[in-house]
Coordinates of C-alpha atoms in Angstrom, one line a residue:
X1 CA -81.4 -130.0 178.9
X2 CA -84.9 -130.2 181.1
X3 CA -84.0 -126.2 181.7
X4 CA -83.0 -125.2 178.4
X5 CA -86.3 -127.0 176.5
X6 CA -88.5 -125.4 179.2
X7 CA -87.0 -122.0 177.9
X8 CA -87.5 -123.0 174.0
X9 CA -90.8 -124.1 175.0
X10 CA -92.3 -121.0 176.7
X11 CA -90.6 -118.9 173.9
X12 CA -92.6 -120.8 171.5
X13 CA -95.6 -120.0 173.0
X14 CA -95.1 -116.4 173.4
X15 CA -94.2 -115.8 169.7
X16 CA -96.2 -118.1 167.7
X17 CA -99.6 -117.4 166.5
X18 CA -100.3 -120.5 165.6
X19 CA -98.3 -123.4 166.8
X20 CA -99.6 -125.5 163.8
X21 CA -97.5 -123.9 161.8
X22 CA -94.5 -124.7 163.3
X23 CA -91.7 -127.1 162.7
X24 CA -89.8 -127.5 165.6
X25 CA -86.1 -130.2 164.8
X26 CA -83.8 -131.3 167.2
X27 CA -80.7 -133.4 167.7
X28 CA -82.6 -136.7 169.0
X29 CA -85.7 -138.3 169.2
X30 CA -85.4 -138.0 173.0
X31 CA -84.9 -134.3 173.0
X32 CA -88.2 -134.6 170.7
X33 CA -90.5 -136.2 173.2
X34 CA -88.9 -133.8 176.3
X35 CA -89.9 -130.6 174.0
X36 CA -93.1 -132.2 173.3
X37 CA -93.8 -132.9 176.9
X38 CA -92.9 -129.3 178.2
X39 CA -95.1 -127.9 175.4
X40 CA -97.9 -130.0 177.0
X41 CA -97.6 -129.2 180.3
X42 CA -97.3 -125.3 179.6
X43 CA -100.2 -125.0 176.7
X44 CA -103.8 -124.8 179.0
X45 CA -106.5 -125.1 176.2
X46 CA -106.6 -127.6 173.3
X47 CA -104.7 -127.1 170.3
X48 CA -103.2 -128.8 167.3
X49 CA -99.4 -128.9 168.5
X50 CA -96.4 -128.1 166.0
X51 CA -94.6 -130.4 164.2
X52 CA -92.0 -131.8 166.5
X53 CA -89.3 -134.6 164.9
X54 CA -85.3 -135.1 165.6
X55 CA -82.9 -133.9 162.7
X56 CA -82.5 -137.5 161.1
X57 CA -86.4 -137.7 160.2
X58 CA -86.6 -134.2 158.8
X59 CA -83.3 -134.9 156.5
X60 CA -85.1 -138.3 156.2
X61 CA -88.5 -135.9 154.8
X62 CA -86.2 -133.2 152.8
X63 CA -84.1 -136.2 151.0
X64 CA -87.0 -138.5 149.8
X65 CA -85.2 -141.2 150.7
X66 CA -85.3 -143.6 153.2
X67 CA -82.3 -144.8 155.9
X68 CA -80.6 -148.1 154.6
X69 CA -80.2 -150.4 157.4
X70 CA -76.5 -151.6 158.1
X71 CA -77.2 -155.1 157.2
X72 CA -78.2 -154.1 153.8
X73 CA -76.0 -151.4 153.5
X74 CA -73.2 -153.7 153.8
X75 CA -74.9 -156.2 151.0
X76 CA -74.9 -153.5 148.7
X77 CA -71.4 -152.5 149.4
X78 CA -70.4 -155.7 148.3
X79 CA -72.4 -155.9 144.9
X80 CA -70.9 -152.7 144.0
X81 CA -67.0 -154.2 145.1
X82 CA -68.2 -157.2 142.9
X83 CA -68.9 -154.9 140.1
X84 CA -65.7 -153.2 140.3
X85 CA -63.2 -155.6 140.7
X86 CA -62.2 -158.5 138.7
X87 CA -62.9 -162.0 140.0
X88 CA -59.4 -163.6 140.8
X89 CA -59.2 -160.2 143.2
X90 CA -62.2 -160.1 145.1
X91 CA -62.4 -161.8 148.4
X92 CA -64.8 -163.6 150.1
X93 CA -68.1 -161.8 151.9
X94 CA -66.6 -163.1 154.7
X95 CA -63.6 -161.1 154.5
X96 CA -65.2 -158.6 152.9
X97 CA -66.8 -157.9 156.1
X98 CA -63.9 -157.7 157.9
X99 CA -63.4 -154.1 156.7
X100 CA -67.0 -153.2 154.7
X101 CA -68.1 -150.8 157.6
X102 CA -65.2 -149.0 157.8
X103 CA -65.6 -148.1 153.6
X104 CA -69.1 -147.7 154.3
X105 CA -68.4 -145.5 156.9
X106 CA -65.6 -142.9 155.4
X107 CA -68.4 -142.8 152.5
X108 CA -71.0 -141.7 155.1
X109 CA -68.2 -138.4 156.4
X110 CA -67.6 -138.0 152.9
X111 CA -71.3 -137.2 152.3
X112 CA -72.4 -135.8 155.4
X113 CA -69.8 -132.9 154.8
X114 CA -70.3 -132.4 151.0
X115 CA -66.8 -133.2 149.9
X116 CA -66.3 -133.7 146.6
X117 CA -65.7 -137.5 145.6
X118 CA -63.8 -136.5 142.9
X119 CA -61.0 -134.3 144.3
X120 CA -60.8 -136.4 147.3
X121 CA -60.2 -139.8 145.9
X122 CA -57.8 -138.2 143.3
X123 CA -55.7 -137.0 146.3
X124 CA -55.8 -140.5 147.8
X125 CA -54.4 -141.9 144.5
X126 CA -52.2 -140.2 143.9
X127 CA -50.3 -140.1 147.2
X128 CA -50.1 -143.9 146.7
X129 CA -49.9 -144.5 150.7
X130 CA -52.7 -146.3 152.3
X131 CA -52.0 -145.3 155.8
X132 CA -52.6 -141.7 154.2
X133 CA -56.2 -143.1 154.0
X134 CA -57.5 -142.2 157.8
X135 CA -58.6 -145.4 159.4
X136 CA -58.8 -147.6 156.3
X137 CA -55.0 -148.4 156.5
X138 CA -55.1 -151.3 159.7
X139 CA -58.1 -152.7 158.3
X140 CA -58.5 -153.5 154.2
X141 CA -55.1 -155.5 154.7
X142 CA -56.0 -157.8 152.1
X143 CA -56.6 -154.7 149.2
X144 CA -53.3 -152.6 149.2
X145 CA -52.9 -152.8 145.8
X146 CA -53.0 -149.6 144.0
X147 CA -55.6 -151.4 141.5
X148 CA -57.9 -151.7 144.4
X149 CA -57.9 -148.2 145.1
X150 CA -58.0 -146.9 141.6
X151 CA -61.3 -148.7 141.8
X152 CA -62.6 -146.8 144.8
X153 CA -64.2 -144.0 143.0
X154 CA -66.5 -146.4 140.6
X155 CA -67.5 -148.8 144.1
X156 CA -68.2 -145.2 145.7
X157 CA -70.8 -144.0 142.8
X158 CA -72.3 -147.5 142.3
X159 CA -73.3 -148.2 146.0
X160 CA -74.3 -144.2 145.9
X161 CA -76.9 -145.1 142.7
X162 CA -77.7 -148.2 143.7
X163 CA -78.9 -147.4 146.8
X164 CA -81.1 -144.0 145.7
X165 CA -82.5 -146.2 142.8
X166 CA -84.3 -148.0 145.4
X167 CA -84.6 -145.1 147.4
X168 CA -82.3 -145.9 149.8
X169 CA -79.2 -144.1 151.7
X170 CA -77.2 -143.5 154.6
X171 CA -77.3 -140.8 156.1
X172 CA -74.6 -139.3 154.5
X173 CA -76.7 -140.1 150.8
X174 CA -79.3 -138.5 152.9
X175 CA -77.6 -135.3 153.3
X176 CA -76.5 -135.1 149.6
X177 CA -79.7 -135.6 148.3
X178 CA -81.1 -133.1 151.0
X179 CA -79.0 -130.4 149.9
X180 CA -80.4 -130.7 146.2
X181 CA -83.7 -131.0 147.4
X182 CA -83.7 -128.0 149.6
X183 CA -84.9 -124.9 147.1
X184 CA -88.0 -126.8 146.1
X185 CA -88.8 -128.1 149.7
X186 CA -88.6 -124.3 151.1
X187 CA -90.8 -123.2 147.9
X188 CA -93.1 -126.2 148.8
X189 CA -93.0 -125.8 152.7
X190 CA -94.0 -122.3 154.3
X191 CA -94.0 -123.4 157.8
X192 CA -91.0 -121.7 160.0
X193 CA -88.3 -123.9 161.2
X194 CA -87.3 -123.9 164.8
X195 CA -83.9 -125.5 165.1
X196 CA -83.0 -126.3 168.1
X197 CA -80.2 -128.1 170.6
X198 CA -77.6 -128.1 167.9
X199 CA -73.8 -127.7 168.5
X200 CA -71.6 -129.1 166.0
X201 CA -73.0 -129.0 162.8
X202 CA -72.0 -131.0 159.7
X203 CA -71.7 -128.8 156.2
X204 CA -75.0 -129.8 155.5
X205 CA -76.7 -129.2 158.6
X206 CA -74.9 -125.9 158.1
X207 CA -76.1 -124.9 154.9
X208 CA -79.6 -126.1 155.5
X209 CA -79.7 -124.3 158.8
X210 CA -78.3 -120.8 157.2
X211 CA -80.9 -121.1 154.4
X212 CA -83.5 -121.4 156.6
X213 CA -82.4 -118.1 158.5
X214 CA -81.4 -116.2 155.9
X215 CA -84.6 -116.6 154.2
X216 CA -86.5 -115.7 157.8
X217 CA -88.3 -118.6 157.6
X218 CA -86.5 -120.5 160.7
X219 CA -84.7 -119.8 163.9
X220 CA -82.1 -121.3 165.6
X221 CA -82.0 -122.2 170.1
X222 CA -78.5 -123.3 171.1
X223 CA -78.2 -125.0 174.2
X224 CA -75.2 -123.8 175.6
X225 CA -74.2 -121.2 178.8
X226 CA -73.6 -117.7 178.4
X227 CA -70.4 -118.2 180.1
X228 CA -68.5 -120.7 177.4
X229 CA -70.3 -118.6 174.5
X230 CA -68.4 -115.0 175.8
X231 CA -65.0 -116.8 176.8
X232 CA -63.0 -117.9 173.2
X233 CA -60.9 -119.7 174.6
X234 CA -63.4 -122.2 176.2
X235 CA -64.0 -124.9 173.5
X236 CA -67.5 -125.5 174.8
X237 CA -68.7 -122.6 172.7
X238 CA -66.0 -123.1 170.0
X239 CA -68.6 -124.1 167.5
X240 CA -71.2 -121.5 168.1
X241 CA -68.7 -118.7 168.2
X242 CA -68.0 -119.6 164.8
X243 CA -71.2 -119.9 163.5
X244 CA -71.8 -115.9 164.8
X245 CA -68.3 -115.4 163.0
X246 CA -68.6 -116.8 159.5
X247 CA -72.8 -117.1 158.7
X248 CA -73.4 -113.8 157.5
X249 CA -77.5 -114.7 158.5
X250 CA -76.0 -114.7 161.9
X251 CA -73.6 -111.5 162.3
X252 CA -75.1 -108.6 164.4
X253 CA -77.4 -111.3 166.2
X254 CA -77.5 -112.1 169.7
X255 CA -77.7 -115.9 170.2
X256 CA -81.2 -117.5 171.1
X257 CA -81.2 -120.4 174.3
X258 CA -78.8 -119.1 176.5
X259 CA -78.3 -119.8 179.8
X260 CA -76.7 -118.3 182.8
X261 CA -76.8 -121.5 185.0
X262 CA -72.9 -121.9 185.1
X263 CA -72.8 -117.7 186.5
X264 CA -75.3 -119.1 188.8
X265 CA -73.4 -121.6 190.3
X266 CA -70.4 -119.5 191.4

């Protein structure tokens, strides 16, 4: 990692005018602050630095809303099972909380890759199987009633509202709202976008990412070897191969942020 942001870093200095004008997002907060330090150590005279923040406070920034803590995420869940389900068929918080993560959670995925709530919860009716429900089935014990899961839907768009009402989310509700956001942040926002330690990407990373590129306002720094990126059957590189493959912003390109350290070594 040390290698590859020392790389990034000198790169940024030999092809920005002005480093102010950069935005510069990674994976982690850490990664941030080792980017941030190699940048200091390589810049000699004073200048304002760029912009340099992990991925979940710039979707934090482009979805104008903040992160819900799990504590009150899981509150919320329950006002909106409350809502939805009749009285002599609710259980207690207490049991509630035996499985209110888990909900919470398939939400989050759900959001995080764009799917649309309609089509999948209709195909999770309909098959009238809960262990056809990924990890829901050894959990929600208590609920396997097929009015309980009729109900899904509604409990998914009230904790959804209720939450950006106050302007709250997770991160999946974060990555929704991100996505809408997007043309009127990149009209609003001329600074280039440096993205950079990313491997697999959610659908909305994805499509934020490509926009970025595509309008040649960003860039994109893999941190990965030469070495797993040429050989397809190696599934280090599996995700970055396909990105070349299927983003059309990215055909014709050679990667940026590749190493040669694993050649090296042999």
């Amino acid at each position: 990692m040390n290698n590859f942001l020392n790389y990034v870093a000198n790169k940024v200095i030999e092809t920005a005018s002005n480093l102010n004008d950069l935005k510069l997002i990674l994976p982690s907060n850490r990664a941030s602050l080792f980017l941030r330090d190699a940048l200091v150590q390589k810049i000699e005279k004073q200048i304002i630095s760029p912009t340099i923040i992990s991925v979940s406070e710039f979707i934090e920034e482009l979805s104008d809303i903040k992160r819900v803590n799990s504590t009150q995420a899981v509150f919320e869940m329950y006002y909106s099972y409350c809502e939805n389900i009749s009285k002599r068929k609710q259980e207690s918080f207490d049991e509630f909380m035996g499985w209110a993560n888990i909900l919470i959670n398939d939400f989050n995925i759900i959001d995080s890759y764009l799917v649309e709530p309609k089509i999948i919860f209709s195909n999770m009716i309909s098959a009238q199987r809960i262990k056809e429900w990924g990890s829901l089935n050894s959990s929600i014990e208590l609920n396997k009633s097929n009015g309980f899961w009729e109900k899904i839907p509604k409990i998914y768009k009230s904790f959804s509202k209720s939450l950006i009402k106050k302007g709250l989310g997770t991160h999946g509700i974060q990555f929704r709202e991100s996505i809408k956001n997007l043309e009127l942040y990149m009209s609003e926002n001329t600074k280039p976008h440096y993205f950079i330690g990313f491997n697999m990407l959610n659908k909305a990373e994805s499509i934020i990412i490509q926009e970025f590129i595509s309008q040649d306002r960003g860039k994109v720094f893999w941190d990965l070897d030469y070495e797993f990126f040429n050989d397809n059957k190696h599934s280090a590189g599996k995700h970055i191969r396909s990105y070349y493959k299927d983003w059309k912003c990215l055909r014709d390109k050679k990667p940026e942020g590749l190493s040669s350290n694993f050649e090296k070594e042999k």
